[in-house]
Coordinates of C-alpha atoms in Angstrom, one line a residue:
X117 CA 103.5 147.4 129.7
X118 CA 101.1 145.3 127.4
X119 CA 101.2 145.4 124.1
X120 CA 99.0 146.7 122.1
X121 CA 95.9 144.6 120.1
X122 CA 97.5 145.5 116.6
X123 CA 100.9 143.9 117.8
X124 CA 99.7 141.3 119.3
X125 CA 97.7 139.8 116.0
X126 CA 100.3 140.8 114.0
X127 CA 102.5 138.1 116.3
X128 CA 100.2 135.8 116.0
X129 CA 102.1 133.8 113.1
X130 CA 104.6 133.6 115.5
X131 CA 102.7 131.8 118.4
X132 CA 100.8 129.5 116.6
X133 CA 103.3 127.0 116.4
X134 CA 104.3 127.8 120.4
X135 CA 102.9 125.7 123.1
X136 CA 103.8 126.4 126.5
X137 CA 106.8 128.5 127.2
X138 CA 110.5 128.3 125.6
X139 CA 113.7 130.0 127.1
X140 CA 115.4 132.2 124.8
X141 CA 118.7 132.7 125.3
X142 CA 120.1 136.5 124.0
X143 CA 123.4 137.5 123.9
X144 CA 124.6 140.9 123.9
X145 CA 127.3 143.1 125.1
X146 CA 125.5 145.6 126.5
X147 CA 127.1 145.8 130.6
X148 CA 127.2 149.1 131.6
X149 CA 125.1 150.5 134.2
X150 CA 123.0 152.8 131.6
X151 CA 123.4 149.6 129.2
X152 CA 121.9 147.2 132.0
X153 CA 118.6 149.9 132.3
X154 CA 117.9 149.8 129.0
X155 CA 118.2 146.1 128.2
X156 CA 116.2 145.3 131.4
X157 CA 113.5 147.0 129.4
X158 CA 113.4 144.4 126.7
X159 CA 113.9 141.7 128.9
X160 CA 111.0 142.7 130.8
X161 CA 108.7 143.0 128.1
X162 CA 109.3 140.1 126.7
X163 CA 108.8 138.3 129.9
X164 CA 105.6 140.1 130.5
X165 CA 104.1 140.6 126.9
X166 CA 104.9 136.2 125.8
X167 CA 104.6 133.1 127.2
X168 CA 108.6 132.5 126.9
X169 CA 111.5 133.6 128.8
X170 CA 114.4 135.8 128.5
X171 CA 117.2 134.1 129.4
X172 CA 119.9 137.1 129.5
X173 CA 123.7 136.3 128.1
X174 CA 125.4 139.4 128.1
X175 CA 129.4 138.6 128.0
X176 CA 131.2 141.3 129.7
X177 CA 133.6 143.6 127.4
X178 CA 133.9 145.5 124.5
X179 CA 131.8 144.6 121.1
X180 CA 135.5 143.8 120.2
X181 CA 135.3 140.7 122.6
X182 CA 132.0 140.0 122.2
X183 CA 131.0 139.7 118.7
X184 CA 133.9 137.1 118.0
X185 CA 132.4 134.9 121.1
X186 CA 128.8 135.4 119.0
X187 CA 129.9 134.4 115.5
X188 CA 132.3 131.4 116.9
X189 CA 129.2 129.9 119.1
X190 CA 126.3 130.4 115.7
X191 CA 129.3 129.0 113.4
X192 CA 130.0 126.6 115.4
X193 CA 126.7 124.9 116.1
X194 CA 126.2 126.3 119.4
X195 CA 123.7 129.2 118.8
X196 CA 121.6 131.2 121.1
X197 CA 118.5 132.2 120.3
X198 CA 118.9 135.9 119.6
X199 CA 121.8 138.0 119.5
X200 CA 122.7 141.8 119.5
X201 CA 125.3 142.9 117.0
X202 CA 125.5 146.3 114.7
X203 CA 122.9 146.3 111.8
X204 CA 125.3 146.2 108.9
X205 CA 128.1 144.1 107.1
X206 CA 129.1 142.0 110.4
X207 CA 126.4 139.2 109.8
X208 CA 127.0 139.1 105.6
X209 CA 129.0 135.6 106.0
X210 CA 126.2 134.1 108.3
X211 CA 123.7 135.4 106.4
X212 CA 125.1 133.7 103.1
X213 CA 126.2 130.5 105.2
X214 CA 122.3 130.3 106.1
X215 CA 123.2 130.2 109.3
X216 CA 120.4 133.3 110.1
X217 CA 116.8 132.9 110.2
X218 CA 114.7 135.5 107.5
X219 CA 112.2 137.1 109.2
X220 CA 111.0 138.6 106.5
X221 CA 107.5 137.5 107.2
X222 CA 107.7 139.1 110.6
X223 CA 108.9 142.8 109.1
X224 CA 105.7 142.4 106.7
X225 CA 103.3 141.4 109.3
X226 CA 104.7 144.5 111.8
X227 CA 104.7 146.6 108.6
X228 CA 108.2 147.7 109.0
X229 CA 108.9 149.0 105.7
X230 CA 106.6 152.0 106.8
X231 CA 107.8 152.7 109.9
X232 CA 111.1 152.4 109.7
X233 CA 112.9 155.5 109.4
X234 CA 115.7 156.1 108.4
X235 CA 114.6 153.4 105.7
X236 CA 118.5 152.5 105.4
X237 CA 118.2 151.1 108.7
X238 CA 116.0 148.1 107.2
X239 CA 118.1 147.8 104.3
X240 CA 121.2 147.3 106.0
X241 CA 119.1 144.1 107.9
X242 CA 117.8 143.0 103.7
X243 CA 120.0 140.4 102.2
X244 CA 118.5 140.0 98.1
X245 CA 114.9 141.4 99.2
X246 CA 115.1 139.1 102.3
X247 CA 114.6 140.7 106.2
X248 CA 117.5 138.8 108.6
X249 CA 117.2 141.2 112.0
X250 CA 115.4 143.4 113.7
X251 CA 117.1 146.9 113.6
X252 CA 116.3 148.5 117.8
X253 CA 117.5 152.0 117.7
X254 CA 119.9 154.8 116.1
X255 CA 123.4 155.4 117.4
X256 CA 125.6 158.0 116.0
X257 CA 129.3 158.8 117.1
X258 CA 129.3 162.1 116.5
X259 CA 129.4 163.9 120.0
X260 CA 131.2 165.6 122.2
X261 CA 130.1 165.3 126.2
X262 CA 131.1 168.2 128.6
X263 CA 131.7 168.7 132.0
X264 CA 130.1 171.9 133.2
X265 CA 132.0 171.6 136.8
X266 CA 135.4 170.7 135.0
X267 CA 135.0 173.8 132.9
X268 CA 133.5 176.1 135.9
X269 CA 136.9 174.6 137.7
X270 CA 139.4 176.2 134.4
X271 CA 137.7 179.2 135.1
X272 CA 136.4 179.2 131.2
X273 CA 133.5 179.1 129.3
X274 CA 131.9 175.4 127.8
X275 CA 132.8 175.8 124.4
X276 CA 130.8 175.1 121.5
X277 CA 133.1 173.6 119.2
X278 CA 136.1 171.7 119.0
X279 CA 138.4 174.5 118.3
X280 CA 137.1 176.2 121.2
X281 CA 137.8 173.2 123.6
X282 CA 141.1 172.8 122.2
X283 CA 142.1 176.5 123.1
X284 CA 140.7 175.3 126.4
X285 CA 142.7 172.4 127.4
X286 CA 145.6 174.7 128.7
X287 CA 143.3 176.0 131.3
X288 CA 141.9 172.8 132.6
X289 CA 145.5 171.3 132.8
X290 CA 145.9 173.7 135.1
X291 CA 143.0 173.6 136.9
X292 CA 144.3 169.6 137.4
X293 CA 141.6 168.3 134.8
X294 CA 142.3 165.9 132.3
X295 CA 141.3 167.4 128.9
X296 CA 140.2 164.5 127.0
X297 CA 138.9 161.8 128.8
X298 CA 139.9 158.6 126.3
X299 CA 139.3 154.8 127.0
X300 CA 142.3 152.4 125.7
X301 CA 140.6 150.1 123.7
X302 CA 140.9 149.9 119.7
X303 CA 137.5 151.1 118.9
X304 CA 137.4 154.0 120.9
X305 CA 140.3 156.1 119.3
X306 CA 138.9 154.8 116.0
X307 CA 135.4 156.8 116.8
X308 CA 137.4 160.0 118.0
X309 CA 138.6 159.5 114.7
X310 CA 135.9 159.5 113.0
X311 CA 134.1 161.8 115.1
X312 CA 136.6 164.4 113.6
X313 CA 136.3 163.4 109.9
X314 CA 132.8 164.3 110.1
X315 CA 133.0 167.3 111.8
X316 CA 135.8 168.8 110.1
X317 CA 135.7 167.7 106.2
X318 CA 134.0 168.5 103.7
X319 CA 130.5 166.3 103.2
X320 CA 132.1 165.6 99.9
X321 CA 135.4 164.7 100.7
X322 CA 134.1 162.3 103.7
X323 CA 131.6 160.9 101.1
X324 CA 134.4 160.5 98.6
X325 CA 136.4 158.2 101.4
X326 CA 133.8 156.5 103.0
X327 CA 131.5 155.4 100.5
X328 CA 133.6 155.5 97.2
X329 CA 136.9 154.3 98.9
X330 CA 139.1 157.1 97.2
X331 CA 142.9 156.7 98.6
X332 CA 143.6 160.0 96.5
X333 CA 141.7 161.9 99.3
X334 CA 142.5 160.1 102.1
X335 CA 146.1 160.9 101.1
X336 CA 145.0 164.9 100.5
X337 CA 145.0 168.4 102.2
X338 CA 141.2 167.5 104.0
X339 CA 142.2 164.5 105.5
X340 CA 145.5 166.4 106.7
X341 CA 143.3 168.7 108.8
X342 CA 141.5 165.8 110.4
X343 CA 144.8 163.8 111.4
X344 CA 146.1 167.3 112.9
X345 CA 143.2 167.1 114.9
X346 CA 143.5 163.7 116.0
X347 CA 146.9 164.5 116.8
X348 CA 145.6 167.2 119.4
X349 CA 143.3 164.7 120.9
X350 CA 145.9 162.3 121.7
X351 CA 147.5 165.4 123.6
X352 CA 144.7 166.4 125.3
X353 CA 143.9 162.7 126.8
X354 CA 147.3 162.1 128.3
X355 CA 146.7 161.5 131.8
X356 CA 143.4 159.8 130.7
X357 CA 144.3 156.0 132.3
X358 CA 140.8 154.2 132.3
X359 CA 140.2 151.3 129.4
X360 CA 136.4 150.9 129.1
X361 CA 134.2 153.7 127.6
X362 CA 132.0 154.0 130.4
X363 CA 135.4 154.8 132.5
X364 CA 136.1 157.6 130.6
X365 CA 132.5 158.7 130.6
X366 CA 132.5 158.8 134.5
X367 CA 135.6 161.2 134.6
X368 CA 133.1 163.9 132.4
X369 CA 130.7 162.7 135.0
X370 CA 132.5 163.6 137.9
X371 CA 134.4 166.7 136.8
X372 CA 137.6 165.1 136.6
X373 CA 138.1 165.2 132.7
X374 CA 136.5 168.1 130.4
X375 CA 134.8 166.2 127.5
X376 CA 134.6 163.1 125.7
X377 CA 134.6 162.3 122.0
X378 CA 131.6 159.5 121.6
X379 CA 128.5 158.0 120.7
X380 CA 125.3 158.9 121.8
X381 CA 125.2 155.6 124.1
X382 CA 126.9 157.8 126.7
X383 CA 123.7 159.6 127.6
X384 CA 122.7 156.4 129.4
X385 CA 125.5 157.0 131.8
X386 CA 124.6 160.7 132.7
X387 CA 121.0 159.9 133.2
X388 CA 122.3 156.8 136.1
X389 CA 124.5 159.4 137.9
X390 CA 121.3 161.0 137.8
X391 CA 122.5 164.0 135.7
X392 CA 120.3 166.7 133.3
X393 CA 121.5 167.4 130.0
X394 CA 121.7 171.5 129.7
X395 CA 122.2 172.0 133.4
X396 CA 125.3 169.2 134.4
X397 CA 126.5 168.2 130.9
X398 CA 126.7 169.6 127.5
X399 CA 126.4 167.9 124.1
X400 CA 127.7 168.4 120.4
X401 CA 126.6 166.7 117.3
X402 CA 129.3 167.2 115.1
X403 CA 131.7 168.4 117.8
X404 CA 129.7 172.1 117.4
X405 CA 130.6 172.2 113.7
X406 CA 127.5 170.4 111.3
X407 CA 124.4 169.7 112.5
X408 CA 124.7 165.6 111.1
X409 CA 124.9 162.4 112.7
X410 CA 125.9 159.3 111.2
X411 CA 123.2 155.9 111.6
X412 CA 124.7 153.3 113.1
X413 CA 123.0 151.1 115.5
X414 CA 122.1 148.1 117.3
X415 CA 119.8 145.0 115.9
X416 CA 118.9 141.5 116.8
X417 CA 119.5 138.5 114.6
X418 CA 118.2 134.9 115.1
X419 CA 120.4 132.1 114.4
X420 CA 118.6 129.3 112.0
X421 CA 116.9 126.1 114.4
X422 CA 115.5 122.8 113.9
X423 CA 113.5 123.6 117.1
X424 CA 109.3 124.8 115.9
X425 CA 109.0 126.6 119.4
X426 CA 112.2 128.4 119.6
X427 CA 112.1 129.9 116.0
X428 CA 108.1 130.9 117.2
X429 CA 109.7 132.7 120.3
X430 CA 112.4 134.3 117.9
X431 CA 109.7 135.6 116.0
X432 CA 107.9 137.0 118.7
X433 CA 110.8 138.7 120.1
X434 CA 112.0 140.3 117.1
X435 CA 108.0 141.7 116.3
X436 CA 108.1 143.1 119.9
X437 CA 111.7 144.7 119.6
X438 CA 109.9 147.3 116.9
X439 CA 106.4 147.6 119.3
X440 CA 105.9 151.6 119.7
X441 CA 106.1 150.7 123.5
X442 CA 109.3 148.6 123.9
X443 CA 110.9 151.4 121.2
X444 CA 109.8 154.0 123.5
X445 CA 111.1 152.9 127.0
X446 CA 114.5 151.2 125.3
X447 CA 115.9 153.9 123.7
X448 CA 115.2 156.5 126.6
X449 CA 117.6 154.7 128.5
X450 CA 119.8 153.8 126.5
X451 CA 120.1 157.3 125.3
X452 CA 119.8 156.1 121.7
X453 CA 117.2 157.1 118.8
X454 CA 114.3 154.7 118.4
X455 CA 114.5 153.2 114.8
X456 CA 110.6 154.2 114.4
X457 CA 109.7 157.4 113.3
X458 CA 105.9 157.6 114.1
X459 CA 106.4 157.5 118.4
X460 CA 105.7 159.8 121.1
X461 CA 109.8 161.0 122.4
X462 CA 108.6 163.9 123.8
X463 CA 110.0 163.0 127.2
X464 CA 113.5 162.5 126.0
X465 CA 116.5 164.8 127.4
X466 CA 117.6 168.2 125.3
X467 CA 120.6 166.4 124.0
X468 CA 118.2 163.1 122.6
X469 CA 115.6 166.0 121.1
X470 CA 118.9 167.5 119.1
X471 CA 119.4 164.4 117.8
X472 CA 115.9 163.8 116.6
X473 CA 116.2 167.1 115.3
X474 CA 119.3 166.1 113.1
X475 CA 117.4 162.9 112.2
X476 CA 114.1 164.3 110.9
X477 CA 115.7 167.5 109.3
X478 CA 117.9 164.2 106.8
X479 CA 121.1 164.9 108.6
X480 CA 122.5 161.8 108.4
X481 CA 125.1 159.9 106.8
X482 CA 126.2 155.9 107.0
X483 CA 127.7 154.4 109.7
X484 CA 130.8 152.5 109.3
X485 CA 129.8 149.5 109.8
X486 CA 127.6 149.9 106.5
X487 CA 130.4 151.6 104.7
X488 CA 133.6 149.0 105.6
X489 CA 133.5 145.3 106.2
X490 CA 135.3 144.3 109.3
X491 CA 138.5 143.2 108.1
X492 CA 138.6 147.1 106.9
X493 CA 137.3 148.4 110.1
X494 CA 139.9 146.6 112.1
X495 CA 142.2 147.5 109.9
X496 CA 141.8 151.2 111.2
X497 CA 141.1 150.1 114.3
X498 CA 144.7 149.1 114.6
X499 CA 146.4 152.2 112.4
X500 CA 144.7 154.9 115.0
X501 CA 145.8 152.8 117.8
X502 CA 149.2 152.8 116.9
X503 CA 149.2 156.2 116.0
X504 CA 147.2 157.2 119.6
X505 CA 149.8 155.1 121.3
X506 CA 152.9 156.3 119.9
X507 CA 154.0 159.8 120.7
X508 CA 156.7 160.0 117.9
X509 CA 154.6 158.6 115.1
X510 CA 154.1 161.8 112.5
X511 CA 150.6 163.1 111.0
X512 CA 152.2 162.3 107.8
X513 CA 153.0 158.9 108.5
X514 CA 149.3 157.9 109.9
X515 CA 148.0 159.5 107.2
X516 CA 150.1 157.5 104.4
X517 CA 149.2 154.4 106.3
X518 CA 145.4 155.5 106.1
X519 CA 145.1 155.8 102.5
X520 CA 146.6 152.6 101.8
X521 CA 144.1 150.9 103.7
X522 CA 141.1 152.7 101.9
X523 CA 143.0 152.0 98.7
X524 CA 142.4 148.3 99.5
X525 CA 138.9 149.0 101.5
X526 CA 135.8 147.0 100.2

């Protein structure tokens, strides 16, 4: 893959100052086999399309392990020269410690206020009119993923909601499937979680907690119906004992759960096990209910150097992250949207074209990670754990909890 001529001057800024070429270190957490595909993609471009070096630092675990590992190293004067973290609130403090570098002179050159789409994508990188990373693609958490051998095994039908595939759940018990398949770790129960909120509430009442922070109805009759669904979740995963996402993903992938609440990310691990959307798996943006999806996502910032050639590399890396090519081949495996809106995905699977569908039709709503800082976020984190975790713990009581927290949300 070359890049093309328009890219390439448009870069040019960037490489004046380079001579020769400069190792870039980029961390990320991306580990996964569908994970590994995709980032090999960027690597590989960068290698081939620059006179510098991609010098991968992915660190093994959860963005829960990872992103504290990232900040500690940029705060504490050990940076790398690009890292992955959600486009969002998670950089604000490095980004007013002017510990990030703006690249808003890059964004101009590459024309990314154009492009861009949606255009909430760029803002969430624009700190007081200032560009500080380079947003790569659109994940939304709205899904469920099913299993069409676990469902041919219960003898039923793949439903095509979430009511449906609760009714289910007796049958594959007793076909000896797992319902639910459900990794252990904080962040996943907080997506199912979410997941459900959107689905099943109101677009006003989710707005109404999410974006205006109003504990009155977190604490009402809406919000009831979503822990009473969370609380059937929790009883349709028992017997699920894996930890990591891609775990739980496999079970769906081998018949041996029925479905899994999560993001869009887990298309990368069907299309390794070399499975077809529509013929082994089925998908649901908004767990069959609403056709919406919310825009969350990865991007790259670039912690501030002394160095000339490693901020011309940073540059160069962050122009090519948003080339139509390197948007193209990323995000078809890593089963995410590209963040561009003017490309050719005309070879993506059915269950990327839905989502494309959803995105171009306006279908979308914030992410989280826009919406809560992450003291909030881990906040929830914890209360859904507990609650997932603890058989005797009441709908009422989670949900009492919950509304405190968005009382004191910012």
């Amino acid at each position: 893959m070359k890049l093309t001529s328009k890219l390439l001057a448009a870069t040019a800024l960037c490489a004046a100052t380079s001579a020769g070429a400069t190792e870039l270190e980029v961390t990320h957490w991306w580990t996964s086999g569908g994970e590994a595909a995709a980032v090999a993609e960027l690597a590989n471009a960068f290698n081939a399309n620059t006179d510098h070096e991609w010098v991968d630092g992915a660190i093994a675990g959860s963005s829960g392990v990872a992103r504290p590992i990232i900040i500690s190293r940029i705060i504490g004067g050990e940076p790398m020269g690009a890292t992955q973290l959600n486009h969002g609130r998670q950089a604000e403090e490095l980004i007013e410690a002017g510990l990030l570098l703006d690249i808003t002179d890059v964004a101009e050159a590459n024309g990314w206020m154009d492009v861009v789409n949606p255009s909430n994508l760029l803002s969430a990188c624009t700190v007081d009119g200032r560009v500080y990373c380079a947003p790569v693609n659109i994940h939304s958490t709205q899904w469920i993923w099913l299993s069409h051998d676990a469902f041919e095994k219960a003898g039923t039908a793949v439903p095509a909601n979430w009511d449906e595939f609760v009714a289910a759940g007796p049958a594959l018990r007793e076909a000896g499937v797992v319902p639910l398949a459900m990794g252990q770790q904080q962040w996943q129960t907080n997506l199912a979680f979410g997941a459900l909120a959107v689905a099943l509430l109101p677009e006003a009442s989710w707005r109404a907690v999410n974006v205006d922070k109003d504990a009155s109805v977190a604490a009402g009759p809406d919000y009831t119906r979503v822990f009473e669904a969370f609380d059937d979740a929790r009883k349709l995963a028992v017997g699920s004992n894996v930890n990591d996402w891609n775990m739980a993903t496999n079970m769906v992938i081998t018949g041996e759960a029925g479905a899994q609440i999560h993001g869009d990310w887990a298309q990368g691990e069907f299309a390794v096990a070399g499975q077809v959307a529509g013929e082994d798996y089925s998908c649901l943006p908004g767990l069959g209910f609403r056709e919406v999806l919310d825009t969350g996502g990865d991007a790259f910032y670039f912690p501030v150097t002394d160095d000339e050639d490693i901020e011309a590399a940073q540059k160069e890396l962050a122009a090519l992250l948003l080339s139509p090519e390197v948007q193209v081949a990323f995000n078809l495996k890593k089963g995410s949207l590209p963040v561009r809106g003017d490309i050719d995905m005309s070879a993506a699977n059915d269950c990327m074209q839905k989502g494309i569908e959803i995105l171009n039709s306006g279908g979308v709503l914030p992410s989280a990670d826009m919406a809560f800082t992450q003291d909030t976020i881990t906040q929830i984190d914890e209360l859904m754990t507990t609650f997932w975790n603890t058989p005797d713990m009441t709908v009422a009581e989670v949900q009492e909890s919950y509304a405190k927290i968005i009382a004191s949300a910012d």
